[in-house]
Short mmCIF file of C-alpha atoms in Angstrom, two decimals:
data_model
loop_
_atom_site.label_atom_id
_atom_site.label_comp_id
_atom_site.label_asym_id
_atom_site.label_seq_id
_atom_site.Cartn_x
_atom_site.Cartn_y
_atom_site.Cartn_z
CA UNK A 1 0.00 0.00 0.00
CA UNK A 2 1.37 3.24 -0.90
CA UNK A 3 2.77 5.49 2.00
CA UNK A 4 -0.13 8.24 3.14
CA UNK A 5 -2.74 6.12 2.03
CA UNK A 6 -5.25 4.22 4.28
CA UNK A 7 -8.09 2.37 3.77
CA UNK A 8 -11.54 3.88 4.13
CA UNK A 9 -13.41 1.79 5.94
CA UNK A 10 -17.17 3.10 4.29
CA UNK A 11 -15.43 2.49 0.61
CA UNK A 12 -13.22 -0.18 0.59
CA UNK A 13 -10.45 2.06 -1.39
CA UNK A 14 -8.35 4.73 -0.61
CA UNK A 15 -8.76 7.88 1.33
CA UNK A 16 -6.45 10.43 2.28
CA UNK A 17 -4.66 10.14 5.81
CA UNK A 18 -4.06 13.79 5.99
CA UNK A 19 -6.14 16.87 6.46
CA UNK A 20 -7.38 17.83 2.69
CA UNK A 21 -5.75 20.68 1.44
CA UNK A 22 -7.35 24.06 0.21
CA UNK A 23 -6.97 24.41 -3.95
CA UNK A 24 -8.20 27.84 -4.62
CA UNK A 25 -4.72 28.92 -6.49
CA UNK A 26 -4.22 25.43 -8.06
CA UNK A 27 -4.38 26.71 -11.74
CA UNK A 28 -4.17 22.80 -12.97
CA UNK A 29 -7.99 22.85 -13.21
CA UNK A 30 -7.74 25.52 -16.00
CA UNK A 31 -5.58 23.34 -17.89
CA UNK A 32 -7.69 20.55 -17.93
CA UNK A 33 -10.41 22.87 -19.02
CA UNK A 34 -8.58 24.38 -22.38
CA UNK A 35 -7.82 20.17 -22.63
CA UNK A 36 -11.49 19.51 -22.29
CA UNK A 37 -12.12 22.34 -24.98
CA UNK A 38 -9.69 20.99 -27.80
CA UNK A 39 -11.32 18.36 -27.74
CA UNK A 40 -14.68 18.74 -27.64
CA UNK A 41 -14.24 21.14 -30.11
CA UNK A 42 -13.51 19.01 -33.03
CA UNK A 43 -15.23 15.91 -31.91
CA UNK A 44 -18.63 17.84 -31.89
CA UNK A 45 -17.70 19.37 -35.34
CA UNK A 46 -16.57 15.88 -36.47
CA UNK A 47 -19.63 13.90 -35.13
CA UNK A 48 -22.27 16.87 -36.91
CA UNK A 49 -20.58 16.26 -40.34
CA UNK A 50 -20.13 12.94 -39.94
CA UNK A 51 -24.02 12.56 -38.93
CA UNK A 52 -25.25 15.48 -41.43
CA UNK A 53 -23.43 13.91 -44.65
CA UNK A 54 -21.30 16.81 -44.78
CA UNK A 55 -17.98 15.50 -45.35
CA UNK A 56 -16.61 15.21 -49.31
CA UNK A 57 -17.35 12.68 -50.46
CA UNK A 58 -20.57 11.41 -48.35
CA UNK A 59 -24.05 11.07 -50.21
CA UNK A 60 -26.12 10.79 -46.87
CA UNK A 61 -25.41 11.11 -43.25
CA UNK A 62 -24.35 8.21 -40.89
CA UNK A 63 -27.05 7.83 -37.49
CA UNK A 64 -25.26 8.89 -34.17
CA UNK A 65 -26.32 4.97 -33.10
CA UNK A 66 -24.52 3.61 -36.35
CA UNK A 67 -21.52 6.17 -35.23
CA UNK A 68 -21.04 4.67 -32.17
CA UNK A 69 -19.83 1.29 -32.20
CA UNK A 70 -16.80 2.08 -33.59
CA UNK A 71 -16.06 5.40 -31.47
CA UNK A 72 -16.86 3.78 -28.33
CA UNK A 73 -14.57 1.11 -29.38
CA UNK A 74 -11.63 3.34 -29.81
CA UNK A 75 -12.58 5.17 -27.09
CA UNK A 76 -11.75 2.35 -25.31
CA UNK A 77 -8.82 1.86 -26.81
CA UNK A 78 -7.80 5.49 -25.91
CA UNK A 79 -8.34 4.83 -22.40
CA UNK A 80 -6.25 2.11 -22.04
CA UNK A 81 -3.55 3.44 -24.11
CA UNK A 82 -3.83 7.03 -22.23
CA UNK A 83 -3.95 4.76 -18.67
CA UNK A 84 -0.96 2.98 -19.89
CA UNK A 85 1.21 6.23 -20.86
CA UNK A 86 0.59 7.69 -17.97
CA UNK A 87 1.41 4.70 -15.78
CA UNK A 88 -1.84 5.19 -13.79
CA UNK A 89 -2.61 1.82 -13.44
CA UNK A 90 -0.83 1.30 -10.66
CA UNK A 91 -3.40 3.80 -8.54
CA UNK A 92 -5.96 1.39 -8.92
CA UNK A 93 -7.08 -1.29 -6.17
CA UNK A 94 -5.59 -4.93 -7.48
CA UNK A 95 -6.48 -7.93 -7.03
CA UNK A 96 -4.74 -11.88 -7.90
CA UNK A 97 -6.68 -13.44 -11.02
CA UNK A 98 -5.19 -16.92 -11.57
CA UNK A 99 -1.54 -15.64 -10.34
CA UNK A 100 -1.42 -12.14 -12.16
CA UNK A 101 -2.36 -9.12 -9.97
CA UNK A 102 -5.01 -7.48 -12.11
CA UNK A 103 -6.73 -3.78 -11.84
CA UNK A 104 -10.21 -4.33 -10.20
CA UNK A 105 -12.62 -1.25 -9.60
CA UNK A 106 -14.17 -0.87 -5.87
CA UNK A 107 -17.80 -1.15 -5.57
CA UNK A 108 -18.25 2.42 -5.52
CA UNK A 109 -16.39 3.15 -8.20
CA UNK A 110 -17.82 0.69 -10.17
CA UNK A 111 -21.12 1.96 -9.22
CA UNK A 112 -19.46 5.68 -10.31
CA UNK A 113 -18.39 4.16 -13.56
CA UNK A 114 -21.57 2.56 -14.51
CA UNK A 115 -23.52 6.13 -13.93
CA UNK A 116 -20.87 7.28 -16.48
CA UNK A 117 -21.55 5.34 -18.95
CA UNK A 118 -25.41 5.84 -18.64
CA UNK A 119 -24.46 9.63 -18.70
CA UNK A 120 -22.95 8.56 -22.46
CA UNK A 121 -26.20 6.72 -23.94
CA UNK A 122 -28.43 9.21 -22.74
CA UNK A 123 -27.05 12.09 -24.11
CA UNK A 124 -27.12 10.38 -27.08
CA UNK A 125 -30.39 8.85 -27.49
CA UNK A 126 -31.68 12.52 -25.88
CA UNK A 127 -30.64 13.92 -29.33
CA UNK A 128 -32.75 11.50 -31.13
CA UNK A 129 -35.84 11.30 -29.61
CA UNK A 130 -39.10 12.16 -31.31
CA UNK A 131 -41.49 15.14 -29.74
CA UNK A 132 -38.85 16.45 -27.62
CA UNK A 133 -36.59 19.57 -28.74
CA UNK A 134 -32.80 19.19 -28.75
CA UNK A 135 -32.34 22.56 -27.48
CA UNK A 136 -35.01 21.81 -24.63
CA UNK A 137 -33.27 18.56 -24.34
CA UNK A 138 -29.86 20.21 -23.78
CA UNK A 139 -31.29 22.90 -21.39
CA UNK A 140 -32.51 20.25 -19.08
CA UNK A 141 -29.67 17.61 -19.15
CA UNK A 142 -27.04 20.68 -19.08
CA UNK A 143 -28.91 22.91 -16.81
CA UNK A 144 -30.07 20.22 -14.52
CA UNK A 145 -26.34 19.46 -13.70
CA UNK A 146 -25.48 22.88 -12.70
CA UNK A 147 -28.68 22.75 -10.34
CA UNK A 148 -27.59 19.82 -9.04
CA UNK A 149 -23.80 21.04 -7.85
CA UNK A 150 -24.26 23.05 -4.56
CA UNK A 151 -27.21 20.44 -3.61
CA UNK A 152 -24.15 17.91 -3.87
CA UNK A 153 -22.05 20.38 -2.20
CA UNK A 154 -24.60 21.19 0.91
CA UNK A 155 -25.53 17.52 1.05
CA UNK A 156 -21.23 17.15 1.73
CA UNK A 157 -21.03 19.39 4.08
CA UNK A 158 -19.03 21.91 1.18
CA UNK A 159 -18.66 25.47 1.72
CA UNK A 160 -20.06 27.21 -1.73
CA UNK A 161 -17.96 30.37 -1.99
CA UNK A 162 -19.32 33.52 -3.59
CA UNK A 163 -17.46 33.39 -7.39
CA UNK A 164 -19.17 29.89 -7.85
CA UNK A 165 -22.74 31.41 -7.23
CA UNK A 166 -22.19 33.85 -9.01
CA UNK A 167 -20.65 31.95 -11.93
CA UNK A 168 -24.03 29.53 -11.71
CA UNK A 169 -26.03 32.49 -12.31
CA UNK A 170 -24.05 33.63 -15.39
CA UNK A 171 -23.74 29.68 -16.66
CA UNK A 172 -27.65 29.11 -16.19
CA UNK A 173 -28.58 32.35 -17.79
CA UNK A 174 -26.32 31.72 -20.59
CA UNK A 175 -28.63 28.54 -21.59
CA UNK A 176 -31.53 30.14 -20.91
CA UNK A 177 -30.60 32.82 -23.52
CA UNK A 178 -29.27 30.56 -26.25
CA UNK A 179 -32.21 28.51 -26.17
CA UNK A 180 -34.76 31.47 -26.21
CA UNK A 181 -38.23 31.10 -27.52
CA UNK A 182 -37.24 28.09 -29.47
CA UNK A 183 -37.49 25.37 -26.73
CA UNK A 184 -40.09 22.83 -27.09
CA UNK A 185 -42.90 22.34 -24.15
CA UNK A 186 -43.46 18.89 -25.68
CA UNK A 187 -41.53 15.98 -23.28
CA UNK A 188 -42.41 12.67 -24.12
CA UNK A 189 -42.47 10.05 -21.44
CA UNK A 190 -39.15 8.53 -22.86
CA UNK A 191 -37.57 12.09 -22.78
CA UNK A 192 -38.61 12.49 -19.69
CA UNK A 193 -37.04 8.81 -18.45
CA UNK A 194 -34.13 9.81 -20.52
CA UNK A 195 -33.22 12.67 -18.66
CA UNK A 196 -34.29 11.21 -14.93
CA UNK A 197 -32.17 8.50 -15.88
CA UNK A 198 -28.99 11.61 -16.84
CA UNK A 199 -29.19 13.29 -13.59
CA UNK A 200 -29.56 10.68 -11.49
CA UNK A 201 -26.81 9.18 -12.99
CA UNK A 202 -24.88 12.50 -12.45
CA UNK A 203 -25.96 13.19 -9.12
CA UNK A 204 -24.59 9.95 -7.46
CA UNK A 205 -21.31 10.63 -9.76
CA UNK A 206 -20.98 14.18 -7.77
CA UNK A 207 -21.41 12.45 -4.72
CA UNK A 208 -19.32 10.00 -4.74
CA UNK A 209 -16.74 12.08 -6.71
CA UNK A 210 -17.62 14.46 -3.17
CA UNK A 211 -17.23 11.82 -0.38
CA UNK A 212 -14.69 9.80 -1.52
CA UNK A 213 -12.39 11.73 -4.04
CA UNK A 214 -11.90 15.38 -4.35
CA UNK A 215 -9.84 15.33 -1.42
CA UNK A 216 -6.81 17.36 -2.84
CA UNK A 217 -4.40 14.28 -2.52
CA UNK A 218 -3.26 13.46 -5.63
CA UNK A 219 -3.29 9.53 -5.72
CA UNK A 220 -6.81 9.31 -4.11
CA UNK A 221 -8.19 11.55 -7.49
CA UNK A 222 -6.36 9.71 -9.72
CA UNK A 223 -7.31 6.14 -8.10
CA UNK A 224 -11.10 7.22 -8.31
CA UNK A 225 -10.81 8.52 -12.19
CA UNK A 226 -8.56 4.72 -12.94
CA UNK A 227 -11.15 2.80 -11.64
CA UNK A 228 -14.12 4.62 -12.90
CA UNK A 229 -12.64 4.96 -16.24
CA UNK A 230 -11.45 1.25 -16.70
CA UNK A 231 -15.36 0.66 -16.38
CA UNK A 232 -17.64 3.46 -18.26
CA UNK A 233 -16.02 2.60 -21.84
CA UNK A 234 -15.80 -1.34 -21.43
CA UNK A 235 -19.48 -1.20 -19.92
CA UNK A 236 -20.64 0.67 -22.97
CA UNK A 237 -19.04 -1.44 -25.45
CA UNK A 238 -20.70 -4.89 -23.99
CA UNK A 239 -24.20 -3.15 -23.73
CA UNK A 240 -23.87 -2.17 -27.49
CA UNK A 241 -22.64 -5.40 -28.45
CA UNK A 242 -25.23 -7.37 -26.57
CA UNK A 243 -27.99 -4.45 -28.46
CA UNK A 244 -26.28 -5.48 -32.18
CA UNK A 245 -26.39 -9.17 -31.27
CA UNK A 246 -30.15 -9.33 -30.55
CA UNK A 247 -30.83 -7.32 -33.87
CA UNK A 248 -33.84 -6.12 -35.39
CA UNK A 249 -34.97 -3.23 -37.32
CA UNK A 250 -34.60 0.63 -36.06
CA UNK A 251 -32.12 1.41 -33.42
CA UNK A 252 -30.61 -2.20 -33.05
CA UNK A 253 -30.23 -2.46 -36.83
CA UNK A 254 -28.31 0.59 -36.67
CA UNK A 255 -26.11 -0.48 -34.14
CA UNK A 256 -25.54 -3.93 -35.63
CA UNK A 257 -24.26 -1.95 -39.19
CA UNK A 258 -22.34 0.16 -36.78
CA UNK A 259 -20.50 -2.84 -35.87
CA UNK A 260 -20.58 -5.02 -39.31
CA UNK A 261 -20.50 -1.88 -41.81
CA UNK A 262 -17.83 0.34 -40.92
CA UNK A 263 -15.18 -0.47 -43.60
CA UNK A 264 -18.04 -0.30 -46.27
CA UNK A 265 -19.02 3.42 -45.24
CA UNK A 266 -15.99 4.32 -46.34
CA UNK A 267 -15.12 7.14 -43.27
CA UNK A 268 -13.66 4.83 -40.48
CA UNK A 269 -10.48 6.91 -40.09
CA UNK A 270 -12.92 9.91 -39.17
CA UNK A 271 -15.17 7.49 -36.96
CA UNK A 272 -12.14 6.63 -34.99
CA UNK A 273 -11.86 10.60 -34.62
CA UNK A 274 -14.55 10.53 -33.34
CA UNK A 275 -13.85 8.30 -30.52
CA UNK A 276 -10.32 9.48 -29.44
CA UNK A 277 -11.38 13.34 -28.68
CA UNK A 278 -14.53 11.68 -27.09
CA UNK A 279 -12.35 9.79 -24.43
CA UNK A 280 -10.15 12.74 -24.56
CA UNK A 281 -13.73 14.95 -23.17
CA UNK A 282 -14.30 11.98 -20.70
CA UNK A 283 -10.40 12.42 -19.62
CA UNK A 284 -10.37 16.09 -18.89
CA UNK A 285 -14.23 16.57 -18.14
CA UNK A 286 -13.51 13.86 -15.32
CA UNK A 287 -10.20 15.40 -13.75
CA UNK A 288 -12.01 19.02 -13.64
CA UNK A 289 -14.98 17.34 -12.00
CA UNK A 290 -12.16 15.59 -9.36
CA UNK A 291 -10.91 18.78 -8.27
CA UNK A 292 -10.55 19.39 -4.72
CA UNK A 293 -13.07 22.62 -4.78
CA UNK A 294 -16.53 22.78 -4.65
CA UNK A 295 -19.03 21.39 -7.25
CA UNK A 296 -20.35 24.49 -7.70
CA UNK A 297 -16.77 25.87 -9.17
CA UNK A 298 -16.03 22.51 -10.66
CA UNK A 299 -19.34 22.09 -12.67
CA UNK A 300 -19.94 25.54 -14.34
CA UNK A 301 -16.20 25.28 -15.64
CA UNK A 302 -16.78 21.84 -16.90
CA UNK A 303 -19.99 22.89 -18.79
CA UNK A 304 -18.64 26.31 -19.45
CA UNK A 305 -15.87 24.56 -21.56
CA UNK A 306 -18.03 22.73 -23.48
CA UNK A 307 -20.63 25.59 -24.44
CA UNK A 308 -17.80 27.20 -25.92
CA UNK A 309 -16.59 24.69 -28.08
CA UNK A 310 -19.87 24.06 -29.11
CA UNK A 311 -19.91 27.63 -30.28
CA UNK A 312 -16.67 27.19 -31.81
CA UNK A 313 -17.73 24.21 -33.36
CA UNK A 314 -20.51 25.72 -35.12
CA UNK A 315 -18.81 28.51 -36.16
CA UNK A 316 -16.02 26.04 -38.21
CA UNK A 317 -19.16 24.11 -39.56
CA UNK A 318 -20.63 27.00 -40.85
CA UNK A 319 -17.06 28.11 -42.37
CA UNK A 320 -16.14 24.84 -44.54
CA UNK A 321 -19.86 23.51 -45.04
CA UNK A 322 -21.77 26.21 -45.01
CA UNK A 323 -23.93 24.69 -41.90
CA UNK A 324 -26.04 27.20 -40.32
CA UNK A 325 -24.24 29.13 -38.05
CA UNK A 326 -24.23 30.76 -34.68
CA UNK A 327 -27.17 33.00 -34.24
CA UNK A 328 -27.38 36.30 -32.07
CA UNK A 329 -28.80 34.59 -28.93
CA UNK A 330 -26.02 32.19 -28.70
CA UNK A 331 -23.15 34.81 -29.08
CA UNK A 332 -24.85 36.46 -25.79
CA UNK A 333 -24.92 33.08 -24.33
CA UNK A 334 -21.21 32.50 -24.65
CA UNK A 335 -20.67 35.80 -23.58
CA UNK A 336 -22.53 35.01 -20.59
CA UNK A 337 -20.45 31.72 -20.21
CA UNK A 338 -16.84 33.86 -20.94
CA UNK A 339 -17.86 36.29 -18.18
CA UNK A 340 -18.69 33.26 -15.67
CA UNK A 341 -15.26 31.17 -16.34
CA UNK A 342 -13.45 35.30 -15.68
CA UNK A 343 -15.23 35.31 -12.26
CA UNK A 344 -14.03 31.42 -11.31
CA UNK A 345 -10.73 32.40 -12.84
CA UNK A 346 -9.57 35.67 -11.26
CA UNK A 347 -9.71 34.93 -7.88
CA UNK A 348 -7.84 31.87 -8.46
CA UNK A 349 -5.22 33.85 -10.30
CA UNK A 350 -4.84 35.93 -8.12
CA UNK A 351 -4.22 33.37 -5.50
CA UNK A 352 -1.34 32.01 -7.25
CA UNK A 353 0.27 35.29 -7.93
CA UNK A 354 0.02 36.21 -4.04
CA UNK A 355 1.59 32.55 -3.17
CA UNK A 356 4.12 33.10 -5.98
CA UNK A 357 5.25 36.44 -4.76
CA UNK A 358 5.49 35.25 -0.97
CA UNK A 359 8.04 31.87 -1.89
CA UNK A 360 9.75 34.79 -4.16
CA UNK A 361 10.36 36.71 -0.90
CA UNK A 362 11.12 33.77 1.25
CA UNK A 363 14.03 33.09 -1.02
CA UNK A 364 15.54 36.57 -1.23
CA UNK A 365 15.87 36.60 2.81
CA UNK A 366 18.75 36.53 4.43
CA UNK A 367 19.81 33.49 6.60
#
């Protein structure tokens, strides 16, 4: 067991053995959020042309349930790959399979990883259901989640500092604006169970991510994203295989081509695109989440990040295709979202400036 470590007797993993630390300079979480934002960037551009037709060369779109097969499949591969690298596997609880120490989740963890890959499906499928507005769709799965962060917070026992309330404001008015008179009352009953199913999923992922991770010690964060990790992408990838193997027409047809049709649709290099700046979203979307602050700063900067890349995204698509583009409300709405990651940002700036200028002094002194 590694030294500073214990084991938490509630969890069955690891916990930290000394008092957590305070993070409010840590700037790391601001590099994780430009990661996040590279690649959601082109992986929502890539999925849109990819599912619009828009790419040269394509006569008709490919379904986001054909698409994902294959980019959940080298998503996977991107895991392991970026787990490897990294040399995080050794983090991870292990246990002796047949004489060879393998990684093995805890339960909560698993639990944690399961709720991530439901957060996966059902942002897809919320994107194709009939009688329910994306944009409505999006406001309740993305707003819902910011709601959600200082309940997980008070339910902790976290303080909420004033930039993050303020920053929730900005972030939920920023959706509120984009979406604008063009949100759909109609919620079908599978909408609705779609996005029950979304924040429920995300609201035991905050709390566990609360109680048992963002700690501020380094090797308990990066135990909790290992384990979680080395389940949300396999899970996925044996649900959609057991979908394709029961076949049918509609969405099981779809996924079974996904799986049997991918050389013949002639784009696999860009479906495997797809799926490598997907895991690289899941990557940095989960270590800002694991940060040792607050939900309510972690959150807004992890949706922040990807409502400007979606803008970003559009913008490109409308560029090189000619897609519609960004429209008036949505510029004010990633204003709004700019003005909220400033207010999480500064203070934390200034933090590190004030620590960097006191170990500057402390050096210069005599003796």
């Amino acid at each position: 067991m590694q030294r500073g470590i214990q084991v938490h007797p509630w969890r069955n993993t690891l916990a930290p053995a000394s008092t957590p630390h305070d993070d409010s300079n840590d700037l790391t979480i601001w590099v994780y959020a430009f990661g996040y934002f590279a690649a959601y960037a082109p992986y929502s551009a890539l999925t849109k042309a990819l599912s619009g037709g828009s790419l040269p060369g394509m006569e008709h779109g490919i379904s986001g349930f054909t698409l994902l097969p294959v980019s959940t499949s080298a998503s996977l591969v991107g895991m392991f790959l970026f787990l490897t690298l990294k040399g995080w596997w050794r983090y991870a609880g292990h246990r002796e399979v047949l004489g060879v120490r393998v990684p093995v989740p805890g339960r909560w963890t698993l639990l944690s990883g399961l709720c991530s890959a439901a957060i996966i499906g059902t942002t897809t499928l919320a994107y194709t259901l009939p009688g329910a507005s994306i944009v409505f769709m999006m406001l309740l799965m993305r707003g819902g989640v910011l709601v959600l962060a200082p309940v997980v917070d008070a339910l902790s026992g976290r303080r909420v500092r004033w930039p993050s309330w303020v920053a929730l404001g900005l972030s939920l008015s920023a959706l509120g604006v984009a979406t604008g008179t063009n949100v759909s009352a109609t919620l079908t009953l599978l909408a609705t169970l779609d996005v029950g199913i979304y924040l429920a999923a995300y609201f035991f992922r905050l709390r566990a991510m609360s109680n048992l991770a963002k700690s501020g010690v380094r090797a308990v964060s990066i135990r909790y994203f290992v384990e979680e990790q080395m389940v949300a992408t396999p899970a996925l990838v044996g649900t959609l295989a057991v979908l394709a193997l029961l076949g049918g027409d509609g969405i099981l047809g779809e996924l079974r081509a996904g799986f049997t049709g991918f050389l013949s649709r002639g784009h696999l290099l860009e479906e495997v695109l797809v799926g490598l700046l997907s895991q690289g979203t899941g990557i940095f979307g989960g270590l800002i989440l694991l940060d040792a602050r607050e939900n309510a700063f972690t959150v807004p900067v992890n949706r922040a990040s990807s409502v400007l890349a979606g803008v970003v995204a559009t913008a490109v698509l409308a560029a090189w295709w000619g897609l519609p583009g960004v429209g008036a409300t949505e510029w004010v709405g990633a204003s709004l979202i700019i003005a909220a990651m400033m207010v999480l940002a500064v203070p934390t700036v200034l933090a590190a400036r004030e620590r960097a200028a006191r170990e500057a002094r402390a050096r210069v002194r005599p003796g």
